[in-house]
Short mmCIF file of C-alpha atoms in Angstrom, two decimals:
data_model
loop_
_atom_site.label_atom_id
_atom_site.label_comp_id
_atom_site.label_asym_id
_atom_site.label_seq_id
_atom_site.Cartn_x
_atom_site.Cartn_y
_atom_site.Cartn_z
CA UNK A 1 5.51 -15.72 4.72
CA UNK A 2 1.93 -14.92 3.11
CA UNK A 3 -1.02 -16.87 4.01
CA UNK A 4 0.97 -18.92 5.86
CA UNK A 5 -2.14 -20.83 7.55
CA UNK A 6 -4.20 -23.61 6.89
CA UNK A 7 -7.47 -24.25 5.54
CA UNK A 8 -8.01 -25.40 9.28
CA UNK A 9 -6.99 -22.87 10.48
CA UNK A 10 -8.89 -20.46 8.74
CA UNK A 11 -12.16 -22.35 9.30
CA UNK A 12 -11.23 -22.04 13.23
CA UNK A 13 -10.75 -18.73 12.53
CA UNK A 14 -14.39 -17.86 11.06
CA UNK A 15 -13.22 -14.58 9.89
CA UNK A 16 -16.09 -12.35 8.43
CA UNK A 17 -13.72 -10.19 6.79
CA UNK A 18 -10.42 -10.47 4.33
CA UNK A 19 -7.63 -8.41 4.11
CA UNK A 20 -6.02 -7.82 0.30
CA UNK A 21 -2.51 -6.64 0.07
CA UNK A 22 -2.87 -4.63 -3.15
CA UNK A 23 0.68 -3.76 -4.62
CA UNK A 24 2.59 -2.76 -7.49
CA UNK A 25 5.44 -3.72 -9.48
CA UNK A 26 7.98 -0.81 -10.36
CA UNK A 27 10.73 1.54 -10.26
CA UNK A 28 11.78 3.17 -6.71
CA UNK A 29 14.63 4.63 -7.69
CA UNK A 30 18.23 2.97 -6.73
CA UNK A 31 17.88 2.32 -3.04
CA UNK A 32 13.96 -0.05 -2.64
CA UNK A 33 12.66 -3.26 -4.44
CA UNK A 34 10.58 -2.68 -7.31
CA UNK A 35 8.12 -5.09 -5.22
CA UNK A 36 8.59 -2.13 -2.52
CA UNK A 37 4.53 -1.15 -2.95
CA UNK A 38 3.82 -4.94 -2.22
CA UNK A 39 5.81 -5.29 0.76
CA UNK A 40 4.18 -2.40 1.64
CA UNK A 41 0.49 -3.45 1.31
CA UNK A 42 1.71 -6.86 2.67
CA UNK A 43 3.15 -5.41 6.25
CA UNK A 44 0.12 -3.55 6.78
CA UNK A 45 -2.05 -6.66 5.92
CA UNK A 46 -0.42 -8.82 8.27
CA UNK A 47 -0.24 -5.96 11.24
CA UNK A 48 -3.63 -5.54 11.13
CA UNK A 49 -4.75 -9.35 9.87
CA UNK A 50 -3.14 -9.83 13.16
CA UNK A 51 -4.39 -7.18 15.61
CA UNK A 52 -7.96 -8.27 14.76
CA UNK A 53 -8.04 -11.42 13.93
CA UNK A 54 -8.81 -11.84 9.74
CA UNK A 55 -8.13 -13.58 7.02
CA UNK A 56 -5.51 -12.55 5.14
CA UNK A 57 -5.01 -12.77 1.60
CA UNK A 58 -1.53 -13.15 -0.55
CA UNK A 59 -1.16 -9.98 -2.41
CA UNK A 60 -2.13 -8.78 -5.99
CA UNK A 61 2.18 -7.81 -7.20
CA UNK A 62 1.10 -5.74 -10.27
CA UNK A 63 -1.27 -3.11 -10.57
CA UNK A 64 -1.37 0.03 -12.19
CA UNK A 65 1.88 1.36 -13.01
CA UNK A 66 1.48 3.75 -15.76
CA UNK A 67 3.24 6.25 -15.05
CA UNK A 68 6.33 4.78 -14.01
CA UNK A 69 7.22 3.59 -17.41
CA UNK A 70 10.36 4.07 -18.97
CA UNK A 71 11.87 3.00 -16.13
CA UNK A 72 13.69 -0.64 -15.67
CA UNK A 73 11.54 -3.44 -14.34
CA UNK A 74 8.34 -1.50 -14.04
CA UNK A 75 5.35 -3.78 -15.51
CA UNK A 76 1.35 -2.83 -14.74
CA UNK A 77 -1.49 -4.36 -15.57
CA UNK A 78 -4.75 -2.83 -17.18
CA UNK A 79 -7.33 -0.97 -14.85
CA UNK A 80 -10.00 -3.29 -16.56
CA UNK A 81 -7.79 -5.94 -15.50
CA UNK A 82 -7.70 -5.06 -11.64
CA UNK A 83 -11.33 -4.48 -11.60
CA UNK A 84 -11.73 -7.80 -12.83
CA UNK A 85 -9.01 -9.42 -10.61
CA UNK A 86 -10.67 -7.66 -7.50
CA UNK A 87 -14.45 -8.48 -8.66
CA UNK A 88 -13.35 -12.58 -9.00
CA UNK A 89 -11.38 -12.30 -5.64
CA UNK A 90 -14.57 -11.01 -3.95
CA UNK A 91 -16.80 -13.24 -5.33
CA UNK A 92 -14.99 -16.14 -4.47
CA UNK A 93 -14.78 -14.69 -0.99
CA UNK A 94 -18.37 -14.74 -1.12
CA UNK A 95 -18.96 -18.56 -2.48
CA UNK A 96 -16.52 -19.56 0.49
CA UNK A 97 -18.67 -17.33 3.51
CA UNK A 98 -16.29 -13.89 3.81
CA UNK A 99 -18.97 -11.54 2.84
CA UNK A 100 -16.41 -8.22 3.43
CA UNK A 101 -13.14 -7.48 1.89
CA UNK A 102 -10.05 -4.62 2.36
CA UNK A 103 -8.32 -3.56 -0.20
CA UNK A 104 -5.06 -2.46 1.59
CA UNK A 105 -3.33 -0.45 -1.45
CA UNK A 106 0.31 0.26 -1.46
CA UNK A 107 0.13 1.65 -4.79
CA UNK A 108 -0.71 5.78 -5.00
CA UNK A 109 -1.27 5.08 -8.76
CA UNK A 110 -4.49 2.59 -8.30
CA UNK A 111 -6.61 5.25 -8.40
CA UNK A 112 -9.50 2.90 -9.90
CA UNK A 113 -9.78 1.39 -6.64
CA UNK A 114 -11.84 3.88 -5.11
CA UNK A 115 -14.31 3.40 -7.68
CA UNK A 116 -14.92 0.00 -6.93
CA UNK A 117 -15.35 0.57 -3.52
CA UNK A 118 -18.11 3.19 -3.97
CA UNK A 119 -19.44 1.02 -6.46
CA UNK A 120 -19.50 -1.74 -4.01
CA UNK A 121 -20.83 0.03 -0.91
CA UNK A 122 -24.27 1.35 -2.66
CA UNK A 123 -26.28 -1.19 -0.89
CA UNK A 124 -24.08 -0.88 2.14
CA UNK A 125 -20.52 -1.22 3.61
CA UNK A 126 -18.81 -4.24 2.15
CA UNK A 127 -15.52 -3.25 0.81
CA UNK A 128 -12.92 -0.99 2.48
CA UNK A 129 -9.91 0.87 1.04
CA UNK A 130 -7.27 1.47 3.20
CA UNK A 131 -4.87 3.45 4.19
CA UNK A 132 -6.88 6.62 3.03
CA UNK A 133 -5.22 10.14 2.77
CA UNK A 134 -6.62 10.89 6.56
CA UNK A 135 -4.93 7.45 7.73
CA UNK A 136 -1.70 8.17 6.62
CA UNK A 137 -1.53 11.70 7.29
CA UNK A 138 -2.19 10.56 10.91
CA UNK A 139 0.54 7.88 10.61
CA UNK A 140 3.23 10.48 9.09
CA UNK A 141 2.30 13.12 12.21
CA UNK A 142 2.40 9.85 14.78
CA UNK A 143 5.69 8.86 13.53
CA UNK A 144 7.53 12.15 13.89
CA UNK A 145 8.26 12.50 10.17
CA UNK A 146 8.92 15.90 8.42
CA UNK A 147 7.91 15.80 5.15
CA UNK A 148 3.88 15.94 3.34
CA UNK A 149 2.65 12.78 1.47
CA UNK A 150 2.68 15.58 -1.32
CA UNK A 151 6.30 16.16 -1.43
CA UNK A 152 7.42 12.78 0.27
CA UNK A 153 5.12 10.90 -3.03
CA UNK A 154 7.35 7.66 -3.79
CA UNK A 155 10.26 6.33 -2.59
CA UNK A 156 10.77 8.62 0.13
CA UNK A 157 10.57 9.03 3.38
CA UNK A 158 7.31 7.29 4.25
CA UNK A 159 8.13 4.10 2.03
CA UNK A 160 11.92 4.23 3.03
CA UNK A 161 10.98 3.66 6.75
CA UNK A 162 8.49 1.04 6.82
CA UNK A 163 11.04 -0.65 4.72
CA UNK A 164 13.99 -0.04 6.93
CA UNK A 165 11.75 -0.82 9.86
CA UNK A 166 9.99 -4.51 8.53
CA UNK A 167 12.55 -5.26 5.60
CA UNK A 168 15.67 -3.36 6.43
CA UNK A 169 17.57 -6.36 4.28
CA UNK A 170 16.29 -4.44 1.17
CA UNK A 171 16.86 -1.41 1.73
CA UNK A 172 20.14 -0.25 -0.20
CA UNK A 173 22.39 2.10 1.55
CA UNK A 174 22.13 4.93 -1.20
CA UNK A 175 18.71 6.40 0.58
CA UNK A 176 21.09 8.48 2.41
CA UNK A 177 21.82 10.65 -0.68
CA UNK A 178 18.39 10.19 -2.89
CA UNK A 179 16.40 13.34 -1.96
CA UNK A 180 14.82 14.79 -4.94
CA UNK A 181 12.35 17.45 -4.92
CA UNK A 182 9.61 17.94 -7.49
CA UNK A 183 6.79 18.92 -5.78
CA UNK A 184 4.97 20.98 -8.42
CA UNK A 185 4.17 18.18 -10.61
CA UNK A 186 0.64 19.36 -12.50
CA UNK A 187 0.90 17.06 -15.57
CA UNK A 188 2.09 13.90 -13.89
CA UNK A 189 -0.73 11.97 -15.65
CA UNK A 190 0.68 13.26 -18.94
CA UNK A 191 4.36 12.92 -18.51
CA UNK A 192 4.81 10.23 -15.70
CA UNK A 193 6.99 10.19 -13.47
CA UNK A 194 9.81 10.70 -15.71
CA UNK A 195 8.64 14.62 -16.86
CA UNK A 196 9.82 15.29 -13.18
CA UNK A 197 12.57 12.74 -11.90
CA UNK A 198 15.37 11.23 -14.01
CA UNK A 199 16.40 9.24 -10.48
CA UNK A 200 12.66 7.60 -10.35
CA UNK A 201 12.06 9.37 -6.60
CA UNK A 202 10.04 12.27 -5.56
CA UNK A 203 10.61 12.79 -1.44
CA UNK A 204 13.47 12.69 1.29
CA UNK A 205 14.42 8.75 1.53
CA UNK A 206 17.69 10.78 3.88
CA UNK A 207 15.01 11.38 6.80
CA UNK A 208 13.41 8.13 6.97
CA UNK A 209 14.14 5.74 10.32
CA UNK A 210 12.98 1.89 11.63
CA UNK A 211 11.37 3.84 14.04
CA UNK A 212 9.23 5.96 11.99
CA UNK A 213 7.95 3.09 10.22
CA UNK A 214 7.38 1.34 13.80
CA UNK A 215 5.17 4.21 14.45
CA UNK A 216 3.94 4.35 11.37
CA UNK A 217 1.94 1.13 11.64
CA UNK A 218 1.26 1.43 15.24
CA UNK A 219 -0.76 4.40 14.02
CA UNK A 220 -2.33 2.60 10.73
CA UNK A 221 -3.65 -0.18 12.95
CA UNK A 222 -5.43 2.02 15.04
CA UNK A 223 -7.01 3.57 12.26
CA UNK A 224 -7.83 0.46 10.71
CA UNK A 225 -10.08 -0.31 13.64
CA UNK A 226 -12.06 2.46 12.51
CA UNK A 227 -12.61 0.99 9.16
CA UNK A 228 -13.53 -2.28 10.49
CA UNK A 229 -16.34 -1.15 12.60
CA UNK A 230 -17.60 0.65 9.91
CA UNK A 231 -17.70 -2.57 7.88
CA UNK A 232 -18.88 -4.75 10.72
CA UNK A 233 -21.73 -2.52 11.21
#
């Protein structure tokens, strides 16, 4: 369960940094949730909310999701809107003593996220964005997989595993036989995601194990640590 603690146990806690789950809500094709970014985001939150000891936010379940329209259940929310969702989050953070914030993204599509960060950081480090491209390339290598983030880019693989490793309950057995490949994809932000895949996924869901996605985020805690001690000066 989310933010399962209590205000008590939070103030014992005295964390100087939140974690924020930052997650979508859309199409994955036939076999994952269309909350599949959020449980993402969420896993990763915990993990590393865990491993060193913050404060860990519910997550934000609709983001940016543009490009997966025309697809069944997909629904996204305005950039403007997630700036603004992220700025009150932070500043309430701030009222309440948690000067430094994560945005863990599970959502390729949130692109505006990086922008706030740099935004944020011009006085100095005070809002991470995580996993970056490095962080999950090292997480893909750790885990044994065999396909790019490039060609593995949603519902494949990388997402499959995690899933079948944390969640396994919602994974549907169809990954087996849900490889598509599109991996020359130069208009995406014109066309979406349906110029290139009628099924909704772009990667090989067929390779993807529990224990990849164990690895997975044995690797993305690591490199969280990283992060951190960036932010914690």
């Amino acid at each position: 369960m989310f933010a399962g603690a209590t205000a008590e146990e939070e103030a014992e806690r005295g964390a100087s940094v939140a974690v924020l789950p930052v997650g979508s809500f859309e199409q994955h094709g036939g076999h994952l949730p269309l909350a599949t970014d959020t449980l993402i985001a969420e896993i990763i939150s915990r993990r590393v909310a865990v491993d060193y000891n913050l404060f860990c936010l519910p997550p934000i379940t609709m983001s940016c999701s543009h490009e997966h329209e025309g697809f069944a259940g997909t629904v996204s929310i305005s950039a403007s809107t997630l700036v603004a969702m992220i700025a009150d989050i932070r500043a309430s953070l701030t009222r309440s003593g948690v000067h430094k914030l994560v945005m863990v993204n599970g959502h390729g599509g949130n692109y505006v996220l990086s922008n706030i960060a740099q935004e944020a950081n011009v006085a100095g480090a005070v809002l991470g964005l995580f996993p970056g491209a490095d962080d999950v390339g090292s997480a893909r290598q750790a885990a044994g997989m065999v396909t790019t983030a490039h060609e593995d880019m949603h519902g494949g693989e990388w997402e499959t595993s995690i899933l079948l490793h944390a969640h396994p309950e919602v994974v549907r057995p169809g990954y087996r036989d849900a490889d598509f490949e599109a991996s020359d994809r130069p208009y995406l932000h014109a066309l979406g995601m349906g110029g290139y895949t009628k099924s909704g996924i772009i990667g090989r869901p067929s390779s993807a194990t529990a224990d990849k996605g164990r690895l997975a985020l044995d690797s993305l805690s690591s490199s969280f640590g990283d992060l951190l001690r960036v932010l914690e000066g």
